[in-house]
mmCIF file of C-alpha atoms in Angstrom:
data_model
loop_
_atom_site.group_PDB
_atom_site.id
_atom_site.type_symbol
_atom_site.label_atom_id
_atom_site.label_comp_id
_atom_site.label_asym_id
_atom_site.label_seq_id
_atom_site.Cartn_x
_atom_site.Cartn_y
_atom_site.Cartn_z
ATOM 1 C CA MET A 166 -41.318 -100.610 -24.539
ATOM 2 C CA ALA A 167 -39.878 -97.349 -23.297
ATOM 3 C CA SER A 168 -36.238 -96.717 -24.078
ATOM 4 C CA PHE A 169 -33.763 -94.809 -21.957
ATOM 5 C CA ASN A 170 -30.671 -92.872 -22.807
ATOM 6 C CA ILE A 171 -28.065 -94.990 -21.011
ATOM 7 C CA SER A 172 -25.401 -92.708 -19.607
ATOM 8 C CA HIS A 173 -24.553 -94.400 -16.328
ATOM 9 C CA PRO A 174 -22.521 -97.455 -15.180
ATOM 10 C CA PHE A 175 -25.325 -99.208 -13.270
ATOM 11 C CA TYR A 176 -27.002 -102.584 -13.838
ATOM 12 C CA PRO A 177 -29.293 -103.543 -15.419
ATOM 13 C CA ARG A 178 -28.146 -101.305 -18.228
ATOM 14 C CA ASP A 179 -31.644 -99.980 -18.940
ATOM 15 C CA VAL A 180 -32.417 -98.912 -15.369
ATOM 16 C CA PRO A 181 -33.440 -95.228 -15.480
ATOM 17 C CA VAL A 182 -31.106 -92.901 -13.571
ATOM 18 C CA PRO A 183 -31.613 -89.719 -15.634
ATOM 19 C CA HIS A 184 -29.984 -87.373 -13.116
ATOM 20 C CA TYR A 185 -26.689 -89.301 -12.892
ATOM 21 C CA VAL A 186 -23.395 -87.418 -13.071
ATOM 22 C CA PRO A 187 -20.027 -89.252 -13.063
ATOM 23 C CA ASN A 188 -17.801 -89.281 -9.998
ATOM 24 C CA THR A 189 -14.833 -86.946 -9.932
ATOM 25 C CA TYR A 190 -12.874 -88.903 -7.301
ATOM 26 C CA PRO A 191 -11.139 -92.216 -8.134
ATOM 27 C CA THR A 192 -11.961 -95.427 -6.293
ATOM 28 C CA HIS A 193 -8.867 -95.313 -4.090
ATOM 29 C CA LEU A 194 -10.099 -92.029 -2.587
ATOM 30 C CA LEU A 195 -13.660 -93.274 -2.047
ATOM 31 C CA VAL A 196 -13.280 -96.713 -0.437
ATOM 32 C CA PRO A 197 -10.033 -97.059 1.600
ATOM 33 C CA PRO A 198 -10.414 -93.769 3.572
ATOM 34 C CA PRO A 199 -13.862 -94.671 5.020
ATOM 35 C CA LEU A 200 -12.564 -98.124 5.964
ATOM 36 C CA GLY A 201 -9.679 -96.430 7.747
ATOM 37 C CA VAL A 202 -12.114 -94.171 9.613
ATOM 38 C CA PHE A 203 -14.145 -97.242 10.634
ATOM 39 C CA ALA A 204 -11.002 -98.840 12.058
ATOM 40 C CA LEU A 205 -10.177 -95.668 13.986
ATOM 41 C CA ILE A 206 -13.689 -95.513 15.475
ATOM 42 C CA PHE A 207 -13.443 -99.154 16.572
ATOM 43 C CA LEU A 208 -10.030 -98.569 18.168
ATOM 44 C CA ALA A 209 -11.161 -95.331 19.825
ATOM 45 C CA VAL A 210 -14.104 -97.023 21.543
ATOM 46 C CA TRP A 211 -11.804 -99.902 22.537
ATOM 47 C CA ARG A 212 -9.335 -97.504 24.164
ATOM 48 C CA LEU A 213 -12.010 -95.456 25.916
ATOM 49 C CA SER A 214 -13.971 -98.460 27.220
ATOM 50 C CA ARG A 215 -11.616 -99.479 30.015
ATOM 51 C CA THR A 216 -13.985 -99.731 32.967
ATOM 52 C CA ASP A 217 -17.692 -99.600 33.623
ATOM 53 C CA ARG A 218 -19.393 -96.969 35.791
ATOM 54 C CA PHE A 219 -18.494 -98.901 38.919
ATOM 55 C CA GLY A 220 -14.792 -99.036 38.097
ATOM 56 C CA ARG A 221 -14.778 -102.716 37.129
ATOM 57 C CA PRO A 222 -12.253 -103.385 34.330
ATOM 58 C CA LEU A 223 -13.794 -104.597 31.079
ATOM 59 C CA GLY A 224 -12.542 -107.788 29.471
ATOM 60 C CA GLY A 225 -11.495 -108.122 25.848
ATOM 61 C CA TRP A 226 -14.845 -109.588 24.792
ATOM 62 C CA GLU A 227 -16.778 -106.730 26.404
ATOM 63 C CA LYS A 228 -14.529 -104.082 24.862
ATOM 64 C CA ALA A 229 -14.850 -105.713 21.420
ATOM 65 C CA ALA A 230 -18.655 -105.788 21.732
ATOM 66 C CA LEU A 231 -18.803 -102.128 22.797
ATOM 67 C CA SER A 232 -16.460 -101.164 19.954
ATOM 68 C CA TRP A 233 -18.745 -103.025 17.546
ATOM 69 C CA TRP A 234 -21.787 -101.155 18.834
ATOM 70 C CA GLY A 235 -20.041 -97.788 18.692
ATOM 71 C CA LEU A 236 -18.953 -98.432 15.122
ATOM 72 C CA CYS A 237 -22.402 -99.682 14.106
ATOM 73 C CA GLY A 238 -24.028 -96.572 15.547
ATOM 74 C CA CYS A 239 -21.781 -94.332 13.452
ATOM 75 C CA ILE A 240 -22.272 -96.372 10.271
ATOM 76 C CA HIS A 241 -26.039 -96.614 10.688
ATOM 77 C CA MET A 242 -26.692 -92.971 11.489
ATOM 78 C CA ILE A 243 -24.106 -91.272 9.257
ATOM 79 C CA ILE A 244 -23.575 -93.523 6.234
ATOM 80 C CA GLU A 245 -26.981 -95.194 6.058
ATOM 81 C CA GLY A 246 -28.733 -92.120 7.399
ATOM 82 C CA PHE A 247 -27.412 -90.195 4.413
ATOM 83 C CA ILE A 248 -28.769 -92.675 1.878
ATOM 84 C CA SER A 249 -32.149 -92.869 3.635
ATOM 85 C CA LEU A 250 -32.552 -89.103 3.183
ATOM 86 C CA ASN A 251 -30.984 -88.738 -0.274
ATOM 87 C CA SER A 252 -31.769 -91.961 -2.130
ATOM 88 C CA ARG A 253 -33.535 -90.184 -5.012
ATOM 89 C CA THR A 254 -31.049 -87.358 -5.513
ATOM 90 C CA PHE A 255 -27.490 -88.422 -4.625
ATOM 91 C CA ALA A 256 -26.717 -89.902 -8.075
ATOM 92 C CA GLY A 257 -26.879 -86.396 -9.502
ATOM 93 C CA ARG A 258 -24.521 -84.850 -6.922
ATOM 94 C CA ASN A 259 -20.789 -84.969 -6.300
ATOM 95 C CA ASP A 260 -20.333 -84.326 -2.593
ATOM 96 C CA ILE A 261 -18.143 -86.947 -0.921
ATOM 97 C CA PHE A 262 -21.000 -89.054 0.480
ATOM 98 C CA SER A 263 -22.817 -89.068 -2.844
ATOM 99 C CA GLN A 264 -19.681 -90.222 -4.652
ATOM 100 C CA MET A 265 -19.113 -92.968 -2.084
ATOM 101 C CA TRP A 266 -22.648 -94.235 -2.574
ATOM 102 C CA LYS A 267 -22.385 -94.046 -6.373
ATOM 103 C CA GLU A 268 -19.280 -96.208 -6.138
ATOM 104 C CA TYR A 269 -21.197 -98.735 -4.043
ATOM 105 C CA ALA A 270 -24.240 -98.550 -6.337
ATOM 106 C CA MET A 271 -22.136 -99.893 -9.188
ATOM 107 C CA GLY A 272 -22.332 -103.168 -7.285
ATOM 108 C CA ASP A 273 -25.973 -102.718 -6.272
ATOM 109 C CA SER A 274 -27.937 -100.242 -8.400
ATOM 110 C CA ARG A 275 -30.997 -100.419 -6.154
ATOM 111 C CA TYR A 276 -29.449 -97.517 -4.272
ATOM 112 C CA ALA A 277 -29.002 -95.385 -7.401
ATOM 113 C CA HIS A 278 -32.650 -95.381 -8.457
ATOM 114 C CA GLY A 279 -34.272 -95.104 -5.027
ATOM 115 C CA ASP A 280 -35.588 -98.661 -4.645
ATOM 116 C CA ALA A 281 -38.423 -98.487 -2.109
ATOM 117 C CA CYS A 282 -37.432 -101.598 -0.132
ATOM 118 C CA ILE A 283 -33.810 -100.486 0.172
ATOM 119 C CA THR A 284 -34.708 -96.908 1.104
ATOM 120 C CA ILE A 285 -37.173 -97.942 3.806
ATOM 121 C CA MET A 286 -34.847 -100.627 5.174
ATOM 122 C CA GLU A 287 -31.939 -98.177 5.371
ATOM 123 C CA GLY A 288 -34.163 -95.587 7.034
ATOM 124 C CA LEU A 289 -35.281 -98.018 9.739
ATOM 125 C CA THR A 290 -31.686 -99.115 10.250
ATOM 126 C CA ALA A 291 -30.409 -95.547 10.500
ATOM 127 C CA TRP A 292 -33.009 -94.007 12.770
ATOM 128 C CA LEU A 293 -34.030 -96.975 14.949
ATOM 129 C CA GLU A 294 -31.002 -99.248 15.152
ATOM 130 C CA GLY A 295 -28.483 -96.406 14.972
ATOM 131 C CA PRO A 296 -29.540 -94.682 18.220
ATOM 132 C CA GLY A 297 -30.131 -98.140 19.685
ATOM 133 C CA CYS A 298 -26.439 -98.961 19.225
ATOM 134 C CA PHE A 299 -25.361 -95.953 21.283
ATOM 135 C CA ILE A 300 -27.936 -96.736 23.974
ATOM 136 C CA ILE A 301 -26.508 -100.275 24.149
ATOM 137 C CA VAL A 302 -23.016 -98.868 24.755
ATOM 138 C CA TRP A 303 -24.396 -96.644 27.534
ATOM 139 C CA SER A 304 -26.422 -99.463 29.089
ATOM 140 C CA PHE A 305 -23.481 -101.878 29.240
ATOM 141 C CA LEU A 306 -21.141 -99.273 30.710
ATOM 142 C CA ASN A 307 -23.782 -98.491 33.331
ATOM 143 C CA ARG A 308 -24.816 -102.133 33.885
ATOM 144 C CA HIS A 309 -28.407 -101.192 33.189
ATOM 145 C CA PRO A 310 -30.899 -104.099 33.473
ATOM 146 C CA MET A 311 -32.175 -103.486 29.937
ATOM 147 C CA ARG A 312 -28.755 -104.011 28.304
ATOM 148 C CA HIS A 313 -29.281 -107.560 27.074
ATOM 149 C CA VAL A 314 -32.869 -106.879 25.997
ATOM 150 C CA LEU A 315 -31.566 -104.021 23.835
ATOM 151 C CA GLN A 316 -28.665 -106.039 22.461
ATOM 152 C CA PHE A 317 -30.988 -108.940 21.648
ATOM 153 C CA GLY A 318 -33.510 -106.720 19.852
ATOM 154 C CA VAL A 319 -31.084 -104.595 17.835
ATOM 155 C CA SER A 320 -29.001 -107.642 16.847
ATOM 156 C CA ILE A 321 -32.112 -109.385 15.527
ATOM 157 C CA GLY A 322 -32.959 -106.256 13.546
ATOM 158 C CA GLN A 323 -29.448 -106.120 12.050
ATOM 159 C CA PHE A 324 -29.414 -109.808 11.155
ATOM 160 C CA TYR A 325 -32.923 -109.752 9.704
ATOM 161 C CA GLY A 326 -32.155 -106.636 7.639
ATOM 162 C CA THR A 327 -28.996 -108.169 6.224
ATOM 163 C CA LEU A 328 -30.769 -111.393 5.300
ATOM 164 C CA LEU A 329 -33.542 -109.380 3.647
ATOM 165 C CA TYR A 330 -30.933 -107.361 1.741
ATOM 166 C CA PHE A 331 -29.219 -110.425 0.299
ATOM 167 C CA PHE A 332 -32.307 -112.567 -0.283
ATOM 168 C CA THR A 333 -34.129 -109.851 -2.225
ATOM 169 C CA GLU A 334 -31.101 -109.577 -4.522
ATOM 170 C CA ILE A 335 -30.995 -113.365 -4.930
ATOM 171 C CA PHE A 336 -34.724 -113.270 -5.730
ATOM 172 C CA ASP A 337 -33.963 -110.728 -8.478
ATOM 173 C CA ASP A 338 -31.249 -113.044 -9.861
ATOM 174 C CA PHE A 339 -28.390 -110.643 -9.005
ATOM 175 C CA ALA A 340 -29.664 -108.193 -11.608
ATOM 176 C CA HIS A 341 -28.374 -104.995 -9.986
ATOM 177 C CA GLY A 342 -24.634 -105.335 -10.514
ATOM 178 C CA PRO A 343 -21.975 -107.228 -12.461
ATOM 179 C CA ARG A 344 -22.718 -110.737 -11.241
ATOM 180 C CA PHE A 345 -20.028 -112.054 -8.851
ATOM 181 C CA HIS A 346 -17.538 -109.399 -9.906
ATOM 182 C CA PRO A 347 -14.469 -109.704 -7.585
ATOM 183 C CA TYR A 348 -14.596 -106.050 -6.555
ATOM 184 C CA TYR A 349 -18.170 -104.843 -7.012
ATOM 185 C CA TRP A 350 -19.903 -107.998 -5.751
ATOM 186 C CA TRP A 351 -17.478 -109.931 -3.546
ATOM 187 C CA PHE A 352 -15.812 -106.941 -1.907
ATOM 188 C CA LEU A 353 -18.305 -104.058 -1.934
ATOM 189 C CA VAL A 354 -21.612 -105.889 -1.663
ATOM 190 C CA PHE A 355 -20.826 -109.156 0.061
ATOM 191 C CA GLY A 356 -17.621 -108.272 1.885
ATOM 192 C CA LEU A 357 -18.744 -104.990 3.435
ATOM 193 C CA ASN A 358 -22.077 -106.450 4.544
ATOM 194 C CA SER A 359 -20.871 -109.859 5.738
ATOM 195 C CA PRO A 360 -19.969 -108.736 9.306
ATOM 196 C CA TRP A 361 -23.705 -108.305 9.932
ATOM 197 C CA LEU A 362 -24.208 -111.952 9.022
ATOM 198 C CA VAL A 363 -21.619 -113.063 11.608
ATOM 199 C CA VAL A 364 -21.545 -110.735 14.629
ATOM 200 C CA PRO A 365 -25.291 -110.277 15.381
ATOM 201 C CA PRO A 366 -25.958 -114.045 15.754
ATOM 202 C CA ILE A 367 -23.086 -114.243 18.261
ATOM 203 C CA LEU A 368 -24.537 -111.366 20.288
ATOM 204 C CA ILE A 369 -28.058 -112.793 19.992
ATOM 205 C CA TYR A 370 -26.782 -116.049 21.483
ATOM 206 C CA GLN A 371 -24.989 -114.232 24.303
ATOM 207 C CA SER A 372 -28.071 -112.209 25.237
ATOM 208 C CA TRP A 373 -30.301 -115.273 24.885
ATOM 209 C CA LYS A 374 -28.199 -117.062 27.512
ATOM 210 C CA GLU A 375 -28.174 -114.080 29.863
ATOM 211 C CA LEU A 376 -31.914 -113.476 29.566
ATOM 212 C CA THR A 377 -32.645 -117.179 30.073
ATOM 213 C CA LYS A 378 -30.420 -117.192 33.162
ATOM 214 C CA ALA A 379 -32.204 -114.126 34.519
ATOM 215 C CA GLN A 380 -35.635 -115.662 33.956
ATOM 216 C CA LYS A 381 -34.539 -118.886 35.622
ATOM 217 C CA GLY A 382 -33.279 -116.937 38.626
ATOM 218 C CA LEU A 383 -36.571 -115.039 38.833
ATOM 219 C CA ASP A 384 -38.551 -118.279 38.627
ATOM 220 C CA ASN A 385 -36.487 -119.788 41.427
ATOM 221 C CA ALA A 386 -36.826 -116.654 43.542
ATOM 222 C CA THR A 387 -40.610 -116.544 43.110
ATOM 223 C CA GLY A 388 -41.020 -120.248 43.848
ATOM 224 C CA TYR A 389 -41.747 -121.554 40.369
ATOM 225 C CA ASN A 390 -40.094 -124.868 39.605
ATOM 226 C CA THR A 391 -39.084 -124.732 35.941
ATOM 227 C CA SER A 392 -38.031 -128.390 35.893
ATOM 228 C CA ASN A 393 -41.571 -129.750 36.167
ATOM 229 C CA GLY A 394 -43.692 -126.678 35.448
ATOM 230 C CA LYS A 395 -45.345 -126.726 38.865
ATOM 231 C CA GLU A 396 -45.263 -124.160 41.603
ATOM 232 C CA LYS A 397 -43.126 -125.200 44.566
ATOM 233 C CA ILE A 398 -44.917 -125.828 47.846
ATOM 234 C CA ARG A 399 -43.470 -123.583 50.508
#
């Protein structure tokens, strides 16, 4: 069996990350500041999303949903976009994004050694769902007919990706970090990803209702009786 010179903090201890260099910033400069920036982005979208294109005031639920989508777009394209492009090299660098991801990789080392599933999943999230989030914000502000179709599709992608992320780690018996560590597992891995287990199903349900209502209205308008499956006689 091949042996590796272990000079990194990742799990399992024999995972090869030969280009690793230690972080120079402490944890309190790598984790709280990005969370603060996320909060500011959410609040900024909330403050800016006062009315739609027609001047109709937006309710609290609508503003919260648009703030969620604005924040998701930034996270997907900037944070996850970075890892999708640098998954095989960032562990050997010390720019701020690389250090942030090395901190996270101590809870999930699949990022540190360029795991194929993680890299591809993050790439799809960054470059498909990321722009999709901003298009959703635009479509809701402009009351575009495609808004709920987009929200339904991107929310399914987010929820599916998050389930895949957690279930593949469960399948590997939590081998890529200190198992159930209060900070590395419960906060970094589970805590920071858990919103995508909660919010997308809510938005999927909302869009499901709106799309069902629209289809029912179309059926009624075109003379199709959905109660018995037969065309109405005019």
